[in-house]
Coordinates of C-alpha atoms in Angstrom, one line a residue:
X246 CA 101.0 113.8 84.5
X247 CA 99.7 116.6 86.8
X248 CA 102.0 117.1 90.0
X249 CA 98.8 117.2 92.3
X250 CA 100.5 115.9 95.2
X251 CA 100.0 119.2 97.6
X252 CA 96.6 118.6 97.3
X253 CA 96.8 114.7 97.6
X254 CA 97.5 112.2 100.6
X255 CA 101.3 111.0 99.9
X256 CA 101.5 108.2 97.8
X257 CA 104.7 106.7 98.3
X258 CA 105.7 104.3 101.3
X259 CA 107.3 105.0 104.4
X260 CA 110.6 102.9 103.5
X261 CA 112.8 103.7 100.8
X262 CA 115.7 101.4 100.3
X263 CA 119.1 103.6 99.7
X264 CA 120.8 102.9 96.7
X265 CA 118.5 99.6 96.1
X266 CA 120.1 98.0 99.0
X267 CA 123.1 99.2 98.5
X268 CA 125.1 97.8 101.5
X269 CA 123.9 94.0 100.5
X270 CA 124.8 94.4 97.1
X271 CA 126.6 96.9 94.7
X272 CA 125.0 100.3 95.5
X273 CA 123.2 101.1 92.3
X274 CA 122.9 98.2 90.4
X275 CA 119.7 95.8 89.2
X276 CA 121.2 93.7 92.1
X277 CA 120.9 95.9 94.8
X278 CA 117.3 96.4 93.7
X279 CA 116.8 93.2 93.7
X280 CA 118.1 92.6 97.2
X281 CA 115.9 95.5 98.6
X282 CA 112.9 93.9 96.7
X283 CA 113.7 90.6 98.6
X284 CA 113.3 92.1 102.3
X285 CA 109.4 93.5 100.8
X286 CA 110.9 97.0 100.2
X287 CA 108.3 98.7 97.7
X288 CA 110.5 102.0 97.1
X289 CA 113.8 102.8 96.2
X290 CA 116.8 105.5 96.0
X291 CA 118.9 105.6 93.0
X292 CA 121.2 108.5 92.0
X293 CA 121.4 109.8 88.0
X294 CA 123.6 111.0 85.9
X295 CA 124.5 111.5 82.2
X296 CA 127.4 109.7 80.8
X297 CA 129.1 112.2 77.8
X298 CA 126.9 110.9 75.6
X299 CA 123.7 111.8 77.4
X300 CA 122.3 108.6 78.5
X301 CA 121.0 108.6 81.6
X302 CA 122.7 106.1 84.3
X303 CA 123.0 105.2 87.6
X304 CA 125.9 106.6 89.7
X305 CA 126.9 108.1 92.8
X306 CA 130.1 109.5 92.9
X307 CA 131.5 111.8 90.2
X308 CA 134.2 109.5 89.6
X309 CA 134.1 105.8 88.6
X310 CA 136.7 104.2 91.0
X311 CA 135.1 103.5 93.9
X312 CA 132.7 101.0 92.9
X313 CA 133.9 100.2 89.4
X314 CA 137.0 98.7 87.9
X315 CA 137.7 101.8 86.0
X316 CA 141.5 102.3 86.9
X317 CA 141.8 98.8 85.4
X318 CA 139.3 98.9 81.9
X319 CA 140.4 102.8 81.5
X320 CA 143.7 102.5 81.8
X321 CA 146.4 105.7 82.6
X322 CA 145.6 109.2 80.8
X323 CA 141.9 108.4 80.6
X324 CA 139.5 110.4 82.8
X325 CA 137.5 108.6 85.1
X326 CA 134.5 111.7 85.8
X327 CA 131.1 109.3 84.9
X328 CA 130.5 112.2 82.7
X329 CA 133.0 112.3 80.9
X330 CA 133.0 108.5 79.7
X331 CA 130.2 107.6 76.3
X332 CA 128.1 104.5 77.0
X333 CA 129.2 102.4 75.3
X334 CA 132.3 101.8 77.4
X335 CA 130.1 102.9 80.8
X336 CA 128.4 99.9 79.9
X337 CA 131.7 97.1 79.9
X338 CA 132.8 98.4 83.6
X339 CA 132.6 95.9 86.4
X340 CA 130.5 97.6 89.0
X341 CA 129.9 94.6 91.3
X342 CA 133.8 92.9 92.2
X343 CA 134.4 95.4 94.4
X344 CA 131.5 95.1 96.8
X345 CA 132.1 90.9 97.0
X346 CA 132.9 88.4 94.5
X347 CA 129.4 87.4 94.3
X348 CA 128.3 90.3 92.1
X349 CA 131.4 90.6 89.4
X350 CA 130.4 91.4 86.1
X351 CA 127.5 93.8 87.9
X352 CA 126.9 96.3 85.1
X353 CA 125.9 100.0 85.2
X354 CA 122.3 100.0 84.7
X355 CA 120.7 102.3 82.4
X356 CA 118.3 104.8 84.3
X357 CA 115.4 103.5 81.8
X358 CA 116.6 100.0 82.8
X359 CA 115.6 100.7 86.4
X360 CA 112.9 102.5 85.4
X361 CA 111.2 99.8 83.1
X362 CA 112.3 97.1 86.2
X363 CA 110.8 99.5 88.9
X364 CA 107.4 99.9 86.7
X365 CA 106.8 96.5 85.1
X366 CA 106.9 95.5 89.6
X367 CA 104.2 98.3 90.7
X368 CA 107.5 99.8 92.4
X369 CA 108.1 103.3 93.4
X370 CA 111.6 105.8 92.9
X371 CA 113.1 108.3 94.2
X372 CA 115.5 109.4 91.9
X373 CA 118.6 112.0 92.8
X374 CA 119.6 114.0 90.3
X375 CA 123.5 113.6 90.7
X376 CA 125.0 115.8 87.9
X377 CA 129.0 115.8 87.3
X378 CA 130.4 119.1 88.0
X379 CA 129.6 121.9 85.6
X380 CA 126.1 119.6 84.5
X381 CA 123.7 120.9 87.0
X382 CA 121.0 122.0 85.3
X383 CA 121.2 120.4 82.1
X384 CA 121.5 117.2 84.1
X385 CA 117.9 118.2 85.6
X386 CA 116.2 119.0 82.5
X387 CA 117.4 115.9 80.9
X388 CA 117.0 113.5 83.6
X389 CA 113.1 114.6 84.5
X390 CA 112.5 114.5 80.4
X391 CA 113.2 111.0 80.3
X392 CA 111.4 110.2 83.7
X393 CA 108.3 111.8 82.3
X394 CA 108.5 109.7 79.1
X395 CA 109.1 106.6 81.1
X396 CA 106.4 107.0 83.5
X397 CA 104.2 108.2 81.0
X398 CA 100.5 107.4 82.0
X399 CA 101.5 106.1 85.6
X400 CA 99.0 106.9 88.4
X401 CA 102.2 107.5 90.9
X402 CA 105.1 109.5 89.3
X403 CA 108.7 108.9 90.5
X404 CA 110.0 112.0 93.0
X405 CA 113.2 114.1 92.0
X406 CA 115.4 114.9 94.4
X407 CA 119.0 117.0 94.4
X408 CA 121.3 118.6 96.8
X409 CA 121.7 120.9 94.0
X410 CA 119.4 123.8 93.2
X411 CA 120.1 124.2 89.6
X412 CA 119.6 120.7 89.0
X413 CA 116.0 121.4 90.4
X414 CA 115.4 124.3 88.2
X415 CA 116.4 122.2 85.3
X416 CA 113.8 119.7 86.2
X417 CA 111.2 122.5 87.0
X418 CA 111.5 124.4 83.4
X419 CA 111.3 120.8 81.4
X420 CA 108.8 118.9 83.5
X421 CA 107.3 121.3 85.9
X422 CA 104.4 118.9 86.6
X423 CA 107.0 116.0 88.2
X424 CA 107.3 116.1 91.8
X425 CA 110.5 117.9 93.5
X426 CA 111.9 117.5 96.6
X427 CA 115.0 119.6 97.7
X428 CA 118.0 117.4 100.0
X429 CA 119.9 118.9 103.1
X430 CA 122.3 118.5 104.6
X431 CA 122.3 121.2 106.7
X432 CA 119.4 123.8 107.4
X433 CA 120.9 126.7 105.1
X434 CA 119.7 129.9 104.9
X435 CA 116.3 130.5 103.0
X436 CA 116.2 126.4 102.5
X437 CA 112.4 126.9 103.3
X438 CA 112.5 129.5 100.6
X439 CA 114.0 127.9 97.7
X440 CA 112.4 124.9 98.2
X441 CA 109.1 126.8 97.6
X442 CA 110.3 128.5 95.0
X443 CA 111.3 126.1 93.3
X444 CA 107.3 124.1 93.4
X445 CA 108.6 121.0 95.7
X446 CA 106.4 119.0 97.5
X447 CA 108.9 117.5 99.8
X448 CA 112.2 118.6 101.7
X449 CA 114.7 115.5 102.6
X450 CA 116.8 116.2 105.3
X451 CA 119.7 114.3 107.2
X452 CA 117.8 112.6 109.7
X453 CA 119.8 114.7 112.5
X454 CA 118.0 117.5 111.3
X455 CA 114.5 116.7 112.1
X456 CA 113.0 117.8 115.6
X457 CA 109.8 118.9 116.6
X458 CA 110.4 122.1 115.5
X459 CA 111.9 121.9 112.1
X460 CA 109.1 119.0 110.8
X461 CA 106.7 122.2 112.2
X462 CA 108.1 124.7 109.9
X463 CA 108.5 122.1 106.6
X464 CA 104.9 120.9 107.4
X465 CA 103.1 124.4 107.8
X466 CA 105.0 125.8 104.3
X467 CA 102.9 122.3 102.7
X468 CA 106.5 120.4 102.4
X469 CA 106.2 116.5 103.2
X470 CA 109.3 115.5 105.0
X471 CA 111.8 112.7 104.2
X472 CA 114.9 111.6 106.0
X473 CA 118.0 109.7 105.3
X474 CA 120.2 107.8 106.2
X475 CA 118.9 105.9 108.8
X476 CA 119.9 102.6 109.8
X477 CA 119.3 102.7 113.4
X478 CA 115.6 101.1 114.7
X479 CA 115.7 103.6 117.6
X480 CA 116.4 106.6 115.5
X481 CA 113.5 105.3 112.8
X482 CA 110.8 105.0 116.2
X483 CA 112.2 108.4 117.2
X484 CA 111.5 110.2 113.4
X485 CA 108.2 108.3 113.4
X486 CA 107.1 109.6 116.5
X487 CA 107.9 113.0 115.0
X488 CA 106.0 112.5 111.9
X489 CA 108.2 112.2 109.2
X490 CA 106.7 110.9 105.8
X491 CA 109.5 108.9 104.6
X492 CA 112.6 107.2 106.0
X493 CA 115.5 106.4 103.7
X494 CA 117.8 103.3 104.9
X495 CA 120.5 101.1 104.3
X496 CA 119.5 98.7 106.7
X497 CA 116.9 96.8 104.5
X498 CA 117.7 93.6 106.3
X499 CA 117.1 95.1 109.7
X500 CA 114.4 97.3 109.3
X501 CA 111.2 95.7 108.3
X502 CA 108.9 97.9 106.1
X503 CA 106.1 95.6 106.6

């Protein structure tokens, strides 16, 4: 799987549905990209991590609590880092009761779950390394392994992302030939830089970020440019009209990517 993509036109869509669609359902969950999938979205956001174990799963927050029952299936004295938790009980949590009462029972996926559910429907992933503190770059050379295996042979290869550089340069020394894209939240100094250095093909900023100017400077350095989180139509026209590449959104049900 040859990371080409400098030298190809970009193959993913504009719209990438955050989380799944993770404001309609439990961010994170099969249901969430099931939800996005409903409203024609052909591209999704997750965020990876590695439970103590290793396994790959999906998970925002370095803790469980906000969108699991952990406090309640843990129990006092038990930590409730992702990281620090095996699988095996990862995989009992309720991560759907406390979006609505529609989703309880709502399991933690697997990342190969998504990734098998994602490729068996022609769809396309943006995955964020996420690592629990301390994991950074171990989390990115474990994470892009098992995204190579699991897109093994696909035309289109899923795009790793990470606010955090070391993830990145765990992903770039075990599958250099994956494509990177560097996240901002702000415009640090020598983020043009590092995101060279470290081979990505795209930069994904906070959709303040992006003027005239700063699409200007990612575009001549070869960098495609993504943008989250936008929900708002009038900011969407307004980062269209500017060029962007990709737009990231909650808003699945409001903004059509048809």
């Amino acid at each position: 799987m040859k990371n080409t993509l400098h030298d190809l036109p970009w193959p993913y869509p504009r719209w990438i549905a955050h989380r799944g669609a993770g404001k309609l359902a439990p961010e994170n969950t099969l249901a969430a990209f099931l939800a996005g999938a409903a409203h024609g979205y052909r591209m999704f956001e997750c965020d990876v991590k590695l439970s103590e174990d290793g396994v790959p799963f999906l998970l925002h927050d370095d803790t469980l609590t906000r969108t699991t029952n952990a406090e309640e299936a843990l129990g006092t004295g038990l930590s409730a880092v992702g990281g620090d938790q095996p699988w095996s009980t990862l995989s009992l949590l309720d991560a759907g009761s406390w979006h609505s009462r529609a989703f309880a029972g709502e399991t933690l996926p697997t990342f190969e779950a998504i990734a098998r559910y994602c490729r068996h429907n022609g769809f396309h992933l943006n995955i964020e390394i996420k690592p629990s503190p301390g994991t950074e770059y171990h989390t990115g050379q474990v994470v892009a392994r098992h995204a190579a295996r699991l897109w093994h042979g696909a035309v289109v290869p899923p795009l790793l992302t990470s606010f955090e550089v070391p993830a990145l340069e765990g992903a770039l020394q075990s599958q250099p030939d994956l494509p990177r894209g560097l996240l901002l939240e702000a415009l640090w100094d020598g983020w043009l830089e590092t995101a060279q250095r470290l081979g990505c093909v795209a930069v994904v900023c906070d959709h303040t970020l992006w003027d005239a100017a700063t699409v200007s400077q990612a575009k001549k350095a070869g960098l495609r440019t993504l943008s989250f989180t936008v929900n708002d139509a009038t900011e969407a026209l307004r980062l269209i009209d500017l060029g962007i590449d990709a737009i990231i959104t909650d808003s699945v049900d409001l903004l059509s990517p048809t």
